[in-house]
Tab-separated table of C-alpha atoms in Angstrom:
chain	number	residue	atom	x	y	z
A	1	MET	CA	-17.501	-33.046	-21.401
A	2	LYS	CA	-16.669	-36.709	-21.160
A	3	ARG	CA	-19.800	-38.827	-20.766
A	4	LEU	CA	-20.340	-39.182	-16.891
A	5	THR	CA	-23.119	-40.184	-14.478
A	6	ALA	CA	-24.404	-37.937	-11.772
A	7	ALA	CA	-22.633	-40.299	-9.377
A	8	ASP	CA	-19.255	-39.839	-11.423
A	9	ILE	CA	-19.683	-36.037	-11.157
A	10	ALA	CA	-20.482	-36.151	-7.374
A	11	THR	CA	-17.418	-38.343	-6.915
A	12	ALA	CA	-15.025	-36.175	-8.975
A	13	VAL	CA	-16.004	-32.956	-6.993
A	14	SER	CA	-16.136	-34.565	-3.645
A	15	GLY	CA	-19.816	-33.841	-3.344
A	16	GLU	CA	-23.249	-35.129	-2.230
A	17	LEU	CA	-26.161	-35.948	-4.541
A	18	TYR	CA	-29.741	-34.804	-3.913
A	19	GLY	CA	-32.779	-35.191	-6.000
A	20	VAL	CA	-31.381	-36.960	-8.853
A	21	ASP	CA	-30.883	-40.715	-9.821
A	22	PRO	CA	-27.174	-41.313	-9.553
A	23	GLU	CA	-26.951	-43.229	-12.833
A	24	THR	CA	-28.467	-40.289	-14.807
A	25	PRO	CA	-25.986	-39.924	-17.814
A	26	LEU	CA	-24.800	-36.300	-18.587
A	27	SER	CA	-22.694	-35.439	-21.386
A	28	ALA	CA	-23.918	-31.933	-22.546
A	29	GLY	CA	-22.488	-28.554	-21.624
A	30	VAL	CA	-21.143	-27.063	-18.369
A	31	VAL	CA	-22.154	-23.438	-17.734
A	32	THR	CA	-21.802	-20.788	-14.916
A	33	ASP	CA	-24.497	-18.411	-16.199
A	34	SER	CA	-28.078	-19.355	-15.969
A	35	ARG	CA	-29.024	-17.451	-18.786
A	36	GLU	CA	-26.736	-19.826	-21.009
A	37	VAL	CA	-28.369	-23.098	-19.838
A	38	GLY	CA	-29.324	-25.383	-22.616
A	39	PRO	CA	-31.022	-29.015	-22.468
A	40	GLY	CA	-29.173	-31.421	-20.270
A	41	ASP	CA	-26.507	-29.028	-19.243
A	42	VAL	CA	-24.607	-28.909	-15.842
A	43	TYR	CA	-25.112	-25.498	-13.988
A	44	ILE	CA	-22.383	-24.407	-11.758
A	45	ALA	CA	-23.965	-22.243	-9.006
A	46	ARG	CA	-20.918	-20.084	-8.224
A	47	ARG	CA	-21.115	-17.598	-5.319
A	48	GLY	CA	-19.899	-14.148	-6.424
A	49	GLU	CA	-19.208	-10.964	-4.802
A	50	ASN	CA	-22.666	-9.414	-5.770
A	51	PHE	CA	-24.639	-12.572	-6.087
A	52	ASP	CA	-25.085	-16.282	-5.360
A	53	GLY	CA	-25.586	-18.515	-8.264
A	54	ILE	CA	-27.721	-20.864	-6.374
A	55	GLU	CA	-30.568	-18.094	-6.308
A	56	PHE	CA	-30.762	-18.986	-10.147
A	57	ALA	CA	-31.018	-22.664	-9.846
A	58	ALA	CA	-34.767	-22.929	-10.427
A	59	ALA	CA	-34.340	-20.811	-13.595
A	60	ALA	CA	-31.648	-23.062	-14.673
A	61	VAL	CA	-33.550	-26.223	-14.353
A	62	GLU	CA	-36.366	-24.661	-16.155
A	63	ALA	CA	-34.283	-23.883	-18.998
A	64	GLY	CA	-33.112	-27.480	-19.020
A	65	ALA	CA	-30.353	-27.952	-16.608
A	66	ALA	CA	-29.939	-31.656	-15.612
A	67	LEU	CA	-27.758	-31.008	-12.540
A	68	ILE	CA	-26.680	-28.143	-10.450
A	69	ILE	CA	-23.509	-28.036	-8.468
A	70	GLY	CA	-23.861	-25.633	-5.714
A	71	GLU	CA	-23.131	-24.832	-2.070
A	72	SER	CA	-26.649	-25.601	-0.816
A	73	VAL	CA	-29.735	-27.651	-1.807
A	74	PRO	CA	-32.134	-25.677	-3.943
A	75	THR	CA	-35.786	-26.395	-3.683
A	76	VAL	CA	-38.905	-25.237	-5.519
A	77	GLY	CA	-41.686	-25.718	-3.051
A	78	GLU	CA	-41.195	-29.078	-1.352
A	79	VAL	CA	-39.277	-30.496	-4.468
A	80	THR	CA	-35.512	-30.708	-4.330
A	81	LEU	CA	-33.677	-29.816	-7.431
A	82	PRO	CA	-31.133	-32.212	-8.882
A	83	THR	CA	-28.056	-31.137	-7.104
A	84	VAL	CA	-24.462	-32.105	-6.169
A	85	VAL	CA	-23.579	-30.014	-2.940
A	86	VAL	CA	-19.986	-28.889	-2.633
A	87	PRO	CA	-18.092	-26.837	-0.040
A	88	ASP	CA	-16.957	-24.421	-3.014
A	89	ALA	CA	-18.477	-24.251	-6.281
A	90	THR	CA	-15.685	-22.702	-8.105
A	91	GLU	CA	-13.242	-25.319	-6.843
A	92	ALA	CA	-15.769	-28.073	-8.127
A	93	LEU	CA	-15.668	-26.584	-11.480
A	94	GLY	CA	-11.897	-27.028	-11.511
A	95	LEU	CA	-12.207	-30.682	-10.195
A	96	LEU	CA	-14.741	-31.629	-12.813
A	97	ALA	CA	-12.699	-30.303	-15.734
A	98	LYS	CA	-9.731	-32.252	-14.190
A	99	HIS	CA	-11.717	-35.407	-13.967
A	100	SER	CA	-13.222	-35.053	-17.426
A	101	ILE	CA	-9.771	-34.442	-19.013
A	102	GLU	CA	-8.037	-37.184	-17.238
A	103	ALA	CA	-11.001	-39.610	-18.372
A	104	LEU	CA	-10.506	-38.622	-21.830
A	105	ARG	CA	-6.799	-39.259	-21.732
A	106	ALA	CA	-7.466	-42.676	-20.329
A	107	ASP	CA	-10.106	-43.508	-22.876
A	108	PRO	CA	-8.485	-45.806	-25.559
A	109	GLU	CA	-10.833	-44.520	-27.966
A	110	THR	CA	-9.757	-40.870	-27.873
A	111	ASP	CA	-6.675	-39.110	-28.498
A	112	ILE	CA	-6.398	-35.632	-26.841
A	113	THR	CA	-3.498	-33.105	-27.064
A	114	VAL	CA	-3.803	-30.265	-24.549
A	115	ILE	CA	-1.717	-27.037	-25.663
A	116	ALA	CA	-1.567	-24.151	-22.953
A	117	ILE	CA	-0.168	-20.792	-23.867
A	118	THR	CA	0.974	-18.055	-21.424
A	119	GLY	CA	3.024	-14.953	-21.633
A	120	SER	CA	2.776	-11.192	-20.607
A	121	VAL	CA	1.897	-10.133	-24.133
A	122	GLY	CA	0.400	-12.004	-27.120
A	123	LYS	CA	-1.522	-14.857	-25.427
A	124	THR	CA	-4.972	-14.336	-27.177
A	125	THR	CA	-3.573	-13.829	-30.565
A	126	VAL	CA	-1.431	-17.098	-30.328
A	127	LYS	CA	-4.406	-19.000	-29.007
A	128	ASP	CA	-6.399	-17.851	-31.888
A	129	LEU	CA	-3.751	-18.584	-34.554
A	130	THR	CA	-2.982	-21.873	-32.921
A	131	ALA	CA	-6.773	-22.921	-32.921
A	132	ASP	CA	-7.076	-21.816	-36.705
A	133	LEU	CA	-3.890	-23.923	-37.574
A	134	LEU	CA	-5.087	-27.053	-35.931
A	135	ALA	CA	-8.832	-26.754	-36.565
A	136	GLY	CA	-7.990	-27.391	-40.259
A	137	GLU	CA	-6.549	-30.871	-39.261
A	138	ALA	CA	-8.797	-32.224	-36.698
A	139	GLU	CA	-11.627	-31.407	-34.265
A	140	THR	CA	-10.289	-28.612	-32.008
A	141	VAL	CA	-11.549	-26.640	-28.886
A	142	TRP	CA	-10.495	-23.287	-27.885
A	143	PRO	CA	-11.761	-20.473	-25.743
A	144	PRO	CA	-13.736	-17.544	-26.803
A	145	ASN	CA	-11.996	-14.298	-26.011
A	146	SER	CA	-9.571	-14.295	-22.932
A	147	TYR	CA	-10.977	-17.208	-20.728
A	148	ASN	CA	-7.718	-17.666	-19.164
A	149	ASN	CA	-8.301	-17.812	-15.221
A	150	GLU	CA	-9.841	-20.414	-12.665
A	151	VAL	CA	-13.291	-20.231	-14.216
A	152	GLY	CA	-12.377	-19.894	-17.851
A	153	VAL	CA	-9.834	-22.543	-18.354
A	154	PRO	CA	-12.045	-25.162	-16.748
A	155	LEU	CA	-14.990	-24.154	-18.646
A	156	THR	CA	-13.024	-24.539	-21.897
A	157	ALA	CA	-11.607	-27.860	-20.859
A	158	LEU	CA	-15.124	-28.986	-20.242
A	159	ARG	CA	-16.025	-28.282	-23.913
A	160	ALA	CA	-13.787	-31.058	-24.816
A	161	ASP	CA	-15.345	-34.499	-25.442
A	162	GLU	CA	-14.637	-37.669	-27.026
A	163	SER	CA	-14.514	-36.262	-30.474
A	164	THR	CA	-11.758	-33.583	-29.642
A	165	ARG	CA	-8.356	-33.900	-30.786
A	166	PHE	CA	-6.599	-30.652	-29.660
A	167	LEU	CA	-7.587	-28.604	-26.835
A	168	VAL	CA	-6.089	-25.069	-26.808
A	169	LEU	CA	-5.997	-23.088	-23.608
A	170	GLU	CA	-4.767	-19.635	-22.796
A	171	MET	CA	-3.631	-19.302	-19.205
A	172	GLY	CA	-3.190	-16.230	-17.393
A	173	ALA	CA	-1.594	-15.283	-14.063
A	174	ARG	CA	-2.127	-12.518	-11.626
A	175	SER	CA	0.160	-13.980	-8.818
A	176	ILE	CA	2.682	-16.849	-8.015
A	177	GLY	CA	0.785	-20.021	-7.833
A	178	ASN	CA	-1.893	-19.235	-10.376
A	179	LEU	CA	-0.468	-21.271	-13.323
A	180	ALA	CA	0.441	-23.967	-10.996
A	181	TYR	CA	-3.062	-24.343	-10.037
A	182	LEU	CA	-4.416	-24.219	-13.594
A	183	THR	CA	-1.868	-26.908	-14.550
A	184	SER	CA	-2.866	-29.147	-11.660
A	185	LEU	CA	-6.338	-29.142	-13.276
A	186	VAL	CA	-5.469	-29.498	-16.982
A	187	ARG	CA	-1.900	-30.648	-17.420
A	188	PRO	CA	-0.663	-29.543	-20.936
A	189	ASP	CA	1.160	-31.774	-23.403
A	190	ILE	CA	2.667	-28.665	-25.167
A	191	ALA	CA	3.330	-25.443	-23.064
A	192	VAL	CA	3.817	-22.224	-24.937
A	193	GLU	CA	5.881	-19.430	-23.086
A	194	LEU	CA	5.656	-16.073	-25.243
A	195	ALA	CA	7.349	-13.405	-23.173
A	196	VAL	CA	8.095	-12.119	-19.757
A	197	GLY	CA	7.265	-8.447	-19.900
A	198	THR	CA	6.316	-5.509	-17.606
A	199	ALA	CA	2.674	-6.181	-17.836
A	200	HIS	CA	1.207	-6.645	-14.322
A	201	SER	CA	4.550	-5.721	-12.638
A	202	GLY	CA	2.667	-3.629	-10.215
A	203	VAL	CA	0.936	-7.026	-9.179
A	204	PHE	CA	3.807	-9.334	-9.152
A	205	GLY	CA	6.225	-6.681	-7.558
A	206	SER	CA	9.040	-7.266	-10.076
A	207	ILE	CA	9.633	-8.727	-13.502
A	208	ASP	CA	11.719	-11.561	-11.804
A	209	ASN	CA	8.522	-12.456	-9.922
A	210	THR	CA	6.645	-12.228	-12.952
A	211	ALA	CA	9.090	-14.709	-14.696
A	212	ARG	CA	8.758	-17.034	-11.679
A	213	ALA	CA	4.952	-17.230	-12.053
A	214	LYS	CA	5.123	-17.731	-15.754
A	215	ALA	CA	7.728	-20.622	-15.373
A	216	GLU	CA	4.981	-22.671	-13.434
A	217	LEU	CA	3.476	-23.600	-16.963
A	218	VAL	CA	6.568	-25.307	-18.125
A	219	GLU	CA	7.251	-26.918	-14.764
A	220	SER	CA	3.977	-28.681	-15.124
A	221	LEU	CA	5.238	-30.726	-18.331
A	222	THR	CA	5.846	-34.276	-18.096
A	223	ALA	CA	8.015	-36.772	-19.864
A	224	GLY	CA	7.154	-36.741	-23.599
A	225	SER	CA	5.888	-33.195	-23.519
A	226	VAL	CA	7.015	-30.118	-25.494
A	227	ALA	CA	8.020	-26.761	-24.320
A	228	VAL	CA	7.870	-24.117	-27.028
A	229	LEU	CA	10.085	-21.206	-25.712
A	230	ASN	CA	10.658	-17.804	-27.210
A	231	ALA	CA	14.333	-17.776	-27.810
A	232	ASP	CA	14.632	-13.836	-27.900
A	233	ASP	CA	13.388	-13.488	-24.443
A	234	ALA	CA	16.331	-14.237	-22.080
A	235	ARG	CA	14.017	-14.845	-19.044
A	236	VAL	CA	11.943	-17.318	-21.051
A	237	ALA	CA	14.998	-18.943	-22.309
A	238	ALA	CA	16.091	-19.570	-18.642
A	239	MET	CA	13.105	-21.426	-18.258
A	240	ARG	CA	14.740	-24.479	-20.127
A	241	ASP	CA	16.456	-25.055	-16.915
A	242	VAL	CA	13.412	-26.033	-14.931
A	243	LEU	CA	12.142	-28.392	-17.553
A	244	GLY	CA	11.645	-32.004	-16.157
A	245	PRO	CA	13.561	-34.916	-17.782
A	246	ASP	CA	12.558	-36.020	-21.252
A	247	VAL	CA	10.655	-32.822	-21.891
A	248	SER	CA	11.599	-31.671	-25.398
A	249	THR	CA	12.366	-27.843	-26.184
A	250	LEU	CA	11.398	-26.269	-29.372
A	251	TRP	CA	12.572	-22.637	-29.692
A	252	PHE	CA	11.127	-19.823	-31.849
A	253	SER	CA	13.020	-16.804	-32.892
A	254	GLN	CA	12.965	-13.781	-35.312
A	255	ARG	CA	16.607	-12.904	-34.776
A	256	GLU	CA	18.880	-13.188	-37.777
A	257	THR	CA	21.484	-14.477	-35.406
A	258	LEU	CA	20.307	-17.002	-32.745
A	259	PRO	CA	21.065	-16.222	-29.263
A	260	GLU	CA	24.027	-17.982	-27.729
A	261	TRP	CA	21.728	-20.149	-25.488
A	262	VAL	CA	20.248	-22.092	-28.691
A	263	GLY	CA	22.629	-24.856	-29.414
A	264	PRO	CA	23.425	-26.077	-32.939
A	265	ASP	CA	21.309	-29.251	-32.617
A	266	ASP	CA	18.439	-27.477	-31.198
A	267	ALA	CA	15.241	-27.335	-33.099
A	268	VAL	CA	14.070	-23.849	-34.073
A	269	VAL	CA	11.166	-22.228	-35.770
A	270	ARG	CA	12.677	-19.116	-37.359
A	271	ALA	CA	11.756	-16.029	-39.174
A	272	ARG	CA	14.276	-14.393	-41.578
A	273	ASP	CA	14.352	-11.250	-43.903
A	274	ILE	CA	11.459	-9.684	-41.999
A	275	THR	CA	9.730	-6.404	-43.679
A	276	THR	CA	6.542	-4.733	-43.117
A	277	ASP	CA	4.508	-3.093	-46.027
A	278	VAL	CA	2.304	0.094	-45.873
A	279	SER	CA	-0.531	-2.113	-44.984
A	280	GLY	CA	1.086	-3.023	-41.640
A	281	ASN	CA	1.193	-6.673	-42.711
A	282	ALA	CA	4.666	-8.377	-42.137
A	283	GLU	CA	6.530	-10.613	-44.671
A	284	PHE	CA	9.166	-12.960	-43.794
A	285	THR	CA	10.818	-16.431	-44.713
A	286	LEU	CA	9.757	-19.126	-42.365
A	287	HIS	CA	12.208	-21.799	-41.313
A	288	LEU	CA	10.442	-25.005	-39.864
A	289	PRO	CA	12.855	-27.924	-38.750
A	290	GLY	CA	13.230	-30.333	-41.551
A	291	GLU	CA	11.255	-28.171	-43.987
A	292	GLU	CA	12.252	-25.924	-47.043
A	293	PRO	CA	12.231	-22.400	-46.228
A	294	GLN	CA	8.675	-20.711	-47.265
A	295	SER	CA	7.543	-17.047	-47.953
A	296	VAL	CA	4.925	-15.745	-45.619
A	297	ARG	CA	2.886	-12.633	-45.531
A	298	LEU	CA	0.829	-12.561	-42.485
A	299	ALA	CA	-2.727	-11.423	-42.602
A	300	LEU	CA	-2.463	-9.873	-39.248
A	301	VAL	CA	-1.564	-6.226	-39.040
A	302	GLY	CA	1.749	-5.436	-36.960
A	303	GLU	CA	5.444	-6.585	-37.351
A	304	HIS	CA	5.070	-7.713	-33.720
A	305	HIS	CA	2.769	-10.477	-34.824
A	306	VAL	CA	5.920	-12.352	-36.348
A	307	GLY	CA	6.544	-13.815	-32.962
A	308	ASN	CA	3.185	-14.754	-32.302
A	309	ALA	CA	2.852	-16.489	-35.713
A	310	LEU	CA	5.976	-18.492	-35.092
A	311	ALA	CA	4.796	-19.526	-31.639
A	312	ALA	CA	1.662	-20.806	-33.236
A	313	ALA	CA	3.532	-22.361	-36.166
A	314	ALA	CA	5.940	-24.199	-33.662
A	315	VAL	CA	2.877	-25.756	-32.010
A	316	ALA	CA	1.253	-26.667	-35.292
A	317	HIS	CA	4.504	-28.281	-36.343
A	318	SER	CA	4.925	-30.158	-33.100
A	319	CYS	CA	1.315	-31.406	-33.806
A	320	GLY	CA	2.175	-32.681	-37.279
A	321	VAL	CA	0.622	-29.959	-39.535
A	322	GLY	CA	2.182	-29.627	-42.954
A	323	VAL	CA	4.372	-26.620	-43.793
A	324	LYS	CA	2.090	-25.718	-46.680
A	325	SER	CA	-1.030	-25.677	-44.544
A	326	ILE	CA	0.876	-23.528	-41.854
A	327	VAL	CA	1.817	-21.004	-44.577
A	328	THR	CA	-1.674	-20.876	-46.164
A	329	THR	CA	-3.431	-20.386	-42.738
A	330	LEU	CA	-1.078	-17.709	-41.352
A	331	ALA	CA	-1.644	-15.771	-44.687
A	332	THR	CA	-5.405	-15.924	-44.143
A	333	SER	CA	-5.853	-15.975	-40.196
A	334	SER	CA	-6.930	-12.415	-39.075
A	335	ALA	CA	-7.728	-11.205	-35.541
A	336	ALA	CA	-10.403	-13.364	-34.119
A	337	SER	CA	-10.821	-11.580	-30.979
A	338	ARG	CA	-11.986	-8.020	-30.906
A	339	TRP	CA	-9.867	-4.720	-30.110
A	340	ARG	CA	-6.510	-6.541	-30.693
A	341	MET	CA	-4.970	-4.736	-33.717
A	342	GLU	CA	-8.377	-4.721	-35.305
A	343	LEU	CA	-8.164	-2.881	-38.791
A	344	ILE	CA	-11.299	-1.217	-39.702
A	345	ASP	CA	-11.922	1.018	-42.775
A	346	SER	CA	-14.542	3.312	-41.672
A	347	PRO	CA	-17.413	4.801	-44.010
A	348	SER	CA	-15.747	8.112	-43.465
A	349	GLY	CA	-12.540	7.038	-45.209
A	350	VAL	CA	-10.543	6.878	-41.847
A	351	THR	CA	-8.614	3.885	-41.238
A	352	VAL	CA	-9.038	2.706	-37.571
A	353	LEU	CA	-6.412	0.624	-35.750
A	354	ASN	CA	-8.150	-0.603	-32.579
A	355	ASP	CA	-5.737	-2.155	-30.254
A	356	ALA	CA	-7.390	-1.116	-26.948
A	357	TYR	CA	-8.219	-4.239	-25.131
A	358	ASN	CA	-4.788	-4.581	-23.151
A	359	ALA	CA	-1.610	-2.346	-23.062
A	360	ASN	CA	1.531	-2.674	-21.509
A	361	PRO	CA	4.858	-0.868	-22.600
A	362	ASP	CA	6.106	-3.604	-25.063
A	363	SER	CA	2.605	-3.872	-26.720
A	364	MET	CA	2.200	-0.161	-26.768
A	365	ARG	CA	5.459	0.416	-28.551
A	366	ALA	CA	4.704	-2.398	-31.040
A	367	SER	CA	1.361	-0.758	-31.965
A	368	LEU	CA	2.946	2.864	-32.291
A	369	LYS	CA	5.581	1.202	-34.656
A	370	THR	CA	3.160	-0.291	-36.867
A	371	LEU	CA	1.024	2.870	-37.058
A	372	ALA	CA	4.226	4.923	-38.080
A	373	SER	CA	4.906	2.191	-40.817
A	374	MET	CA	1.503	2.472	-42.092
A	375	GLY	CA	1.720	6.166	-42.554
A	376	ARG	CA	4.976	6.336	-44.229
A	377	GLY	CA	3.877	5.322	-47.751
A	378	ASP	CA	6.066	4.038	-50.698
A	379	GLU	CA	6.362	4.106	-54.333
A	380	GLU	CA	2.716	3.113	-54.781
A	381	ASN	CA	1.117	4.774	-51.851
A	382	ARG	CA	1.420	8.444	-50.536
A	383	PRO	CA	2.100	9.204	-47.044
A	384	ARG	CA	-0.760	9.294	-44.657
A	385	ARG	CA	-1.593	11.227	-41.576
A	386	THR	CA	-1.185	9.182	-38.374
A	387	PHE	CA	-3.259	9.905	-35.121
A	388	ALA	CA	-2.532	8.036	-31.873
A	389	VAL	CA	-5.210	8.121	-29.117
A	390	LEU	CA	-3.421	6.756	-26.019
A	391	GLY	CA	-4.917	5.815	-22.683
A	392	GLU	CA	-3.474	4.622	-19.398
A	393	MET	CA	-1.494	1.164	-19.058
A	394	LEU	CA	-2.634	-0.190	-15.919
A	395	GLU	CA	-1.058	-2.329	-13.196
A	396	LEU	CA	2.548	-0.993	-13.781
A	397	GLY	CA	3.058	-0.103	-10.034
A	398	GLU	CA	6.052	2.091	-9.096
A	399	ASP	CA	7.256	2.173	-12.803
A	400	SER	CA	4.005	3.565	-14.093
A	401	VAL	CA	5.152	7.404	-14.692
A	402	SER	CA	8.540	6.332	-16.308
A	403	ALA	CA	6.825	3.811	-18.467
A	404	HIS	CA	4.166	6.127	-19.712
A	405	ALA	CA	6.901	8.854	-20.316
A	406	ASP	CA	8.950	6.536	-22.461
A	407	ILE	CA	5.959	6.102	-24.750
A	408	GLY	CA	5.726	10.011	-25.026
A	409	GLU	CA	9.195	10.112	-26.146
A	410	LEU	CA	8.636	7.418	-28.794
A	411	VAL	CA	5.688	9.127	-30.210
A	412	VAL	CA	7.864	12.094	-30.994
A	413	ARG	CA	10.831	10.043	-32.384
A	414	LEU	CA	8.319	8.173	-34.726
A	415	ASN	CA	6.907	11.368	-36.132
A	416	ILE	CA	3.173	10.509	-35.295
A	417	THR	CA	1.361	13.402	-36.806
A	418	ARG	CA	-1.196	13.919	-33.796
A	419	THR	CA	-1.129	12.424	-30.330
A	420	ILE	CA	-4.194	12.505	-28.176
A	421	VAL	CA	-3.677	11.403	-24.463
A	422	VAL	CA	-6.674	10.412	-22.524
A	423	GLY	CA	-6.943	10.364	-18.718
A	424	GLU	CA	-5.125	11.307	-15.658
A	425	GLY	CA	-2.969	8.162	-15.547
A	426	ALA	CA	-1.638	8.519	-19.075
A	427	LYS	CA	-0.729	12.253	-18.622
A	428	PRO	CA	2.895	11.444	-18.207
A	429	ILE	CA	2.942	10.516	-22.027
A	430	TYR	CA	1.704	14.008	-23.000
A	431	ASN	CA	4.337	15.749	-20.678
A	432	ALA	CA	7.069	13.612	-22.011
A	433	ALA	CA	6.017	14.359	-25.555
A	434	ASN	CA	6.358	18.021	-24.871
A	435	LEU	CA	9.873	17.829	-23.422
A	436	GLU	CA	11.023	15.545	-26.167
A	437	GLY	CA	10.237	18.084	-28.714
A	438	SER	CA	6.605	18.136	-29.654
A	439	TRP	CA	5.290	21.478	-30.679
A	440	GLY	CA	1.964	23.216	-31.647
A	441	ASN	CA	-0.868	20.780	-31.340
A	442	GLU	CA	1.033	17.644	-32.239
A	443	ALA	CA	0.297	16.379	-28.456
A	444	THR	CA	-2.842	16.996	-26.791
A	445	TRP	CA	-4.150	15.691	-23.338
A	446	VAL	CA	-7.915	15.564	-22.496
A	447	PRO	CA	-9.242	14.029	-19.303
A	448	THR	CA	-12.036	12.073	-21.095
A	449	ALA	CA	-12.711	9.834	-24.161
A	450	ALA	CA	-15.532	12.260	-24.807
A	451	GLU	CA	-13.314	15.068	-25.458
A	452	ALA	CA	-11.022	12.883	-27.377
A	453	LYS	CA	-13.864	12.094	-29.550
A	454	GLU	CA	-14.805	15.756	-30.098
A	455	LEU	CA	-11.094	16.355	-31.174
A	456	LEU	CA	-11.197	13.592	-33.600
A	457	LEU	CA	-14.321	14.418	-35.288
A	458	ALA	CA	-13.125	17.835	-35.994
A	459	GLU	CA	-9.838	16.933	-37.152
A	460	LEU	CA	-9.846	13.597	-38.884
A	461	ALA	CA	-10.015	13.500	-42.718
A	462	PRO	CA	-10.454	10.623	-45.336
A	463	GLY	CA	-7.165	8.870	-45.683
A	464	ASP	CA	-6.010	9.213	-41.960
A	465	ILE	CA	-4.918	6.390	-39.674
A	466	VAL	CA	-5.889	6.459	-36.157
A	467	LEU	CA	-4.618	4.189	-33.410
A	468	PHE	CA	-6.487	3.446	-30.134
A	469	LYS	CA	-4.370	1.733	-27.500
A	470	SER	CA	-4.940	1.556	-23.809
A	471	SER	CA	-5.651	-1.058	-21.240
A	472	ARG	CA	-9.249	-2.302	-21.232
A	473	ASP	CA	-10.735	-0.442	-18.175
A	474	ALA	CA	-9.600	2.831	-19.883
A	475	GLY	CA	-12.439	2.315	-22.308
A	476	LEU	CA	-10.856	3.483	-25.566
A	477	ARG	CA	-11.827	0.401	-27.385
A	478	TYR	CA	-15.513	1.640	-27.514
A	479	LEU	CA	-14.257	5.291	-28.732
A	480	GLY	CA	-12.495	3.230	-31.503
A	481	ASP	CA	-15.539	1.626	-32.233
A	482	GLU	CA	-17.389	4.790	-32.632
A	483	ILE	CA	-14.824	6.418	-34.813
A	484	ALA	CA	-15.050	3.402	-37.138
A	485	GLY	CA	-18.784	3.280	-37.325
A	486	VAL	CA	-18.798	-0.160	-35.953
A	487	SER	CA	-22.582	-1.124	-35.007
A	488	GLY	CA	-23.494	-1.331	-31.549
A	489	ALA	CA	-20.408	0.862	-30.245
A	490	GLN	CA	-20.909	1.986	-26.695
């Protein structure tokens, strides 16, 4: 956080000070969990569904909190704790982040660039790759995990201080207006639009509504900013039409022939001659504007990460990172966030591909294609048996049954050795696989992860590859950890 006084913070969040000297300097962290408080921190006492953070204010002060932001004045006996009282603590968190970033921008001693990333798939991976690319150049702040909502975005922004050169944010949307709100708090200098897919279509109502919600990110850009757009997604490409004056466009594409909406003079980051080896790693030729083509082999597993790598490379290029540094980082940067195409060789000799943090039809197809390519073998590697453990893709609305059925057809066409479908919501995968031509025990449905585990323990052998893929709430990521032998698996 920018160095501020207690009075500055009270003004920023439109609150009233109690129990503290207005000139008290504050420059440590900002937290919403009293268990994470450190000396000098500001504790935001949010009111949740099952708790009121103000109840933990005394514990936060005892742990070292210098200021509480809450919706009432906490006391210990007759002692008033240092507090800024506000109508809504969550809104105050956002206002504090907004004030801190604007103060950093106004400070002639600082030079901060804010990068915001959104899309129906790939946000967290691109955030991690972008952070890796920029952190080698200058002080960079980025969120752990998927801190992409009205709490996570401000908390990440408040970690930026006078030493921060790059602030990388992941921004998610569950309704129209979410991104408009987030960008009103922290306006990006570079906005990345990855894809408009069917994820959360049950929430938005239609893919067109999803596109409308995602477009709010680039609509926030002001003159001199950069929109990094996926040229291979027509709905993303259409967002160029909503850009403000003097906002630059930098496309990224993995097509051999560029789409018609990319002009001959447009700046494009491209991947050409894409291949995937038996380890599941993609290789391609990277073309950056004004640079000689470079050969890249991604450390990340899965051909679908080519687009993610291009988006991150486009941001890095816009920020002045050299081509050699970009190539080296892409070749060494692996999954920083758990359960996203996480490749683990288990002690039993089974290779686990744990991609069960999020799932939608696009990412499900990509994961299965990667599994199939890893099992094929080549001149130096024998073919391997492939197992797909698939759970429900949530929030697909009225398209849920057909979307799951499409995946059932795909597993048969990809010749996946064994498909284990888990849970009632995912059962259309199993039904469609049978109709498509699955025979014997190639496809099996079980109601619970525990039953899937029994099957796997009975059938897996050294050399096999097993993919776990589902939405987070289906819980298959924990089963993947168990099969992989990951310490602490639930």
